[in-house]
């Protein structure tokens, strides 16, 4: 079943109904659908926003992409903006904070409740791409001496304020977690059971400075719906929930895919990016790689004399370059993705190298063989078998070099704290092209060119 | 905090403790950690498995990758296998079923309770990559006339059997969902509140035949932790939970990344794949692309005479091919990822084309300009400015063609029900290379070669 109201129908509904009716119906419309309708709306969004109750506005703004939250917020009159901000979760505020200008930010902080302002300032200390940067500070802590019934009564009073109540945490006097009980265990147990009988003392936590990609790996491995975040003193300072992680996994994959295709990261969706922005994201890497590729040209120039006497050699440059590039990008991709998923690490360096060496012998052998046969059987040249052997020998060596370069560079990138995804297809191809031509002309001048 | 027991320590613990002690401690060890320890264990796994209680075995097998579940199960004696299977969730059984041989499958089905066997058979009707293929059939349905207290008492009795109790569903007499209430709303409301006052009548559902990638998009958009699955008659037949979706998002991204680098999909992690398997995943596309690239060679052969009189032209073949390939793979990547995330669809065809046309004018202009200057300022040739102009004109046209081919092919692939990710870097590069050389020699013979 699709949503009851969406798109223009939703807008029309908002335009034509009383505040009471709107309040009643919007309770059952998902904020993501209202956001979609607003984004597609061509008129003045202020007219529509003015008809939406504050609590729904809060959900809509929380639903929006980080870079869009402030755009929505800035449409509101100052008083309403303050009200909406006072109802927003602290982690949502922190997410949008970098998009607010300084004067505005100070004004808003001074209008906040003091405890909230403190919380926000604490959150802003963390790198946005770490556990501390994505956590929410609203979690539920309980005593393990409570009964199930007492816990439920506690949730009836205080559960609304928490980001997630899927897990309740037991803290010691220093604020360190010493137990966790899931809401599921609570509601499937009799009212008089003690939480201490349900609690798991083995709580897996993540430190505030853990990279968000590693946080995602914890969720992928354990299938948790929430994980506590602790500071250096092991004090629990927040929680991260599974729905945050879903967004992170999508974003990190998108970023990796973009890097692997020599694209700078973009904040906005393709269709909403604008031509200038899309061009900017491409031009740096294209220029860099174009300049790099001129070295390959220099190699050809160096062999100009050899080439002009046996011009047929030029015909095999593309197939050598392409095959080398493809082989290199295959092994680079496997290693990059393996590292992103936590399956390969630096300690596997020589294991990976040995695997790629053997794979390249197999793959290079097959490719060289097929290539030799094809040239031998279809070429018109009189010395076609020797010509084919020359090209195929170069191909074999090229594939071997490509596979090794393809696996070594991403591993080295990680070693030097760079994103391995940078060392993908485009960079590998450019390097392998130059090496392939060196090998090709090296073999050709000793075997083929008299 | 890391897990209390993992790796070899965990194995040693299992080897050296009494069944009672093991049972007590394993309750607090996450099955993912036991699975990890088992996978790294070099000895006979049977000795370790025999020391693990059945209910923990069930969680371990459920935790394992689809293709590994049966390997673990087949280590158990037949009687124990039957017991473990009878405790496994129906969707987990369905996931591993394709890896079990037919005789074994029939034997196991005949040993199951009839209702469970029926459920499993029903699940096996669905394509494993659709909503029906990933859903679990164990969900909680309640009457909206219940009070919060009654709902909690109902969960105390029946909650344990469900896959997830994050949402409770209200079904009409035909089994169609007409309301949903979240566990969170239940436990934060007073005991005497009626569920009808908490229920949301606007339930978003997915049909059994929806592709898992689209299901993931629903979760990403709405941030749900569970979604009901309905059959053609809108009868609710199962639920999908957020942790299933996290795995799907990771798998789909990995598959896309692999396809985009001309790799066949692999079931196992890189380090556990084996050399032969890794070679197999690469060889088909490498061969296909190698044969395709020979057309590019044929174009060069065709211009052999022109080339031998002006051999300097060969030096610019690599930079033209590389830049064209990079530009094409950039636009292909943006379009492929945009489609995977549901941001671009076939109806945007002409919009995308128009965007890429303008981007290519900008990007191609800058690249051609820089390239002309570089050749003009650094080349030793006497007619270097004309040479530079020839190469740069070819580059400009090549980038334009590359961007258009790069955006059109993935869209066409989707149109013909193929995965757009196939039309990525390697295929685009091969096509663009041939076109680039045609353009280059076309321009060179009319402008440069006398």
Coordinates of N, CA and C in Angstrom, one line a residue, chain A residues 120-127:
Chain A
X120 N 24.7 20.3 23.0 CA 25.0 20.6 21.6 C 26.5 20.9 21.4
X121 N 27.0 21.8 22.3 CA 28.4 22.2 22.2 C 29.3 21.0 22.4
X122 N 28.9 20.1 23.3 CA 29.7 18.9 23.5 C 29.7 18.0 22.2
X123 N 28.5 17.9 21.6 CA 28.4 17.1 20.4 C 29.3 17.7 19.3
X124 N 29.3 19.0 19.2 CA 30.1 19.7 18.1 C 31.6 19.5 18.3
X125 N 32.0 19.0 19.4 CA 33.5 18.8 19.6 C 33.9 17.6 18.7
X126 N 33.0 16.7 18.4 CA 33.4 15.5 17.7 C 33.4 15.7 16.1
X127 N 34.3 15.0 15.5 CA 34.3 14.9 14.0 C 33.0 14.3 13.6

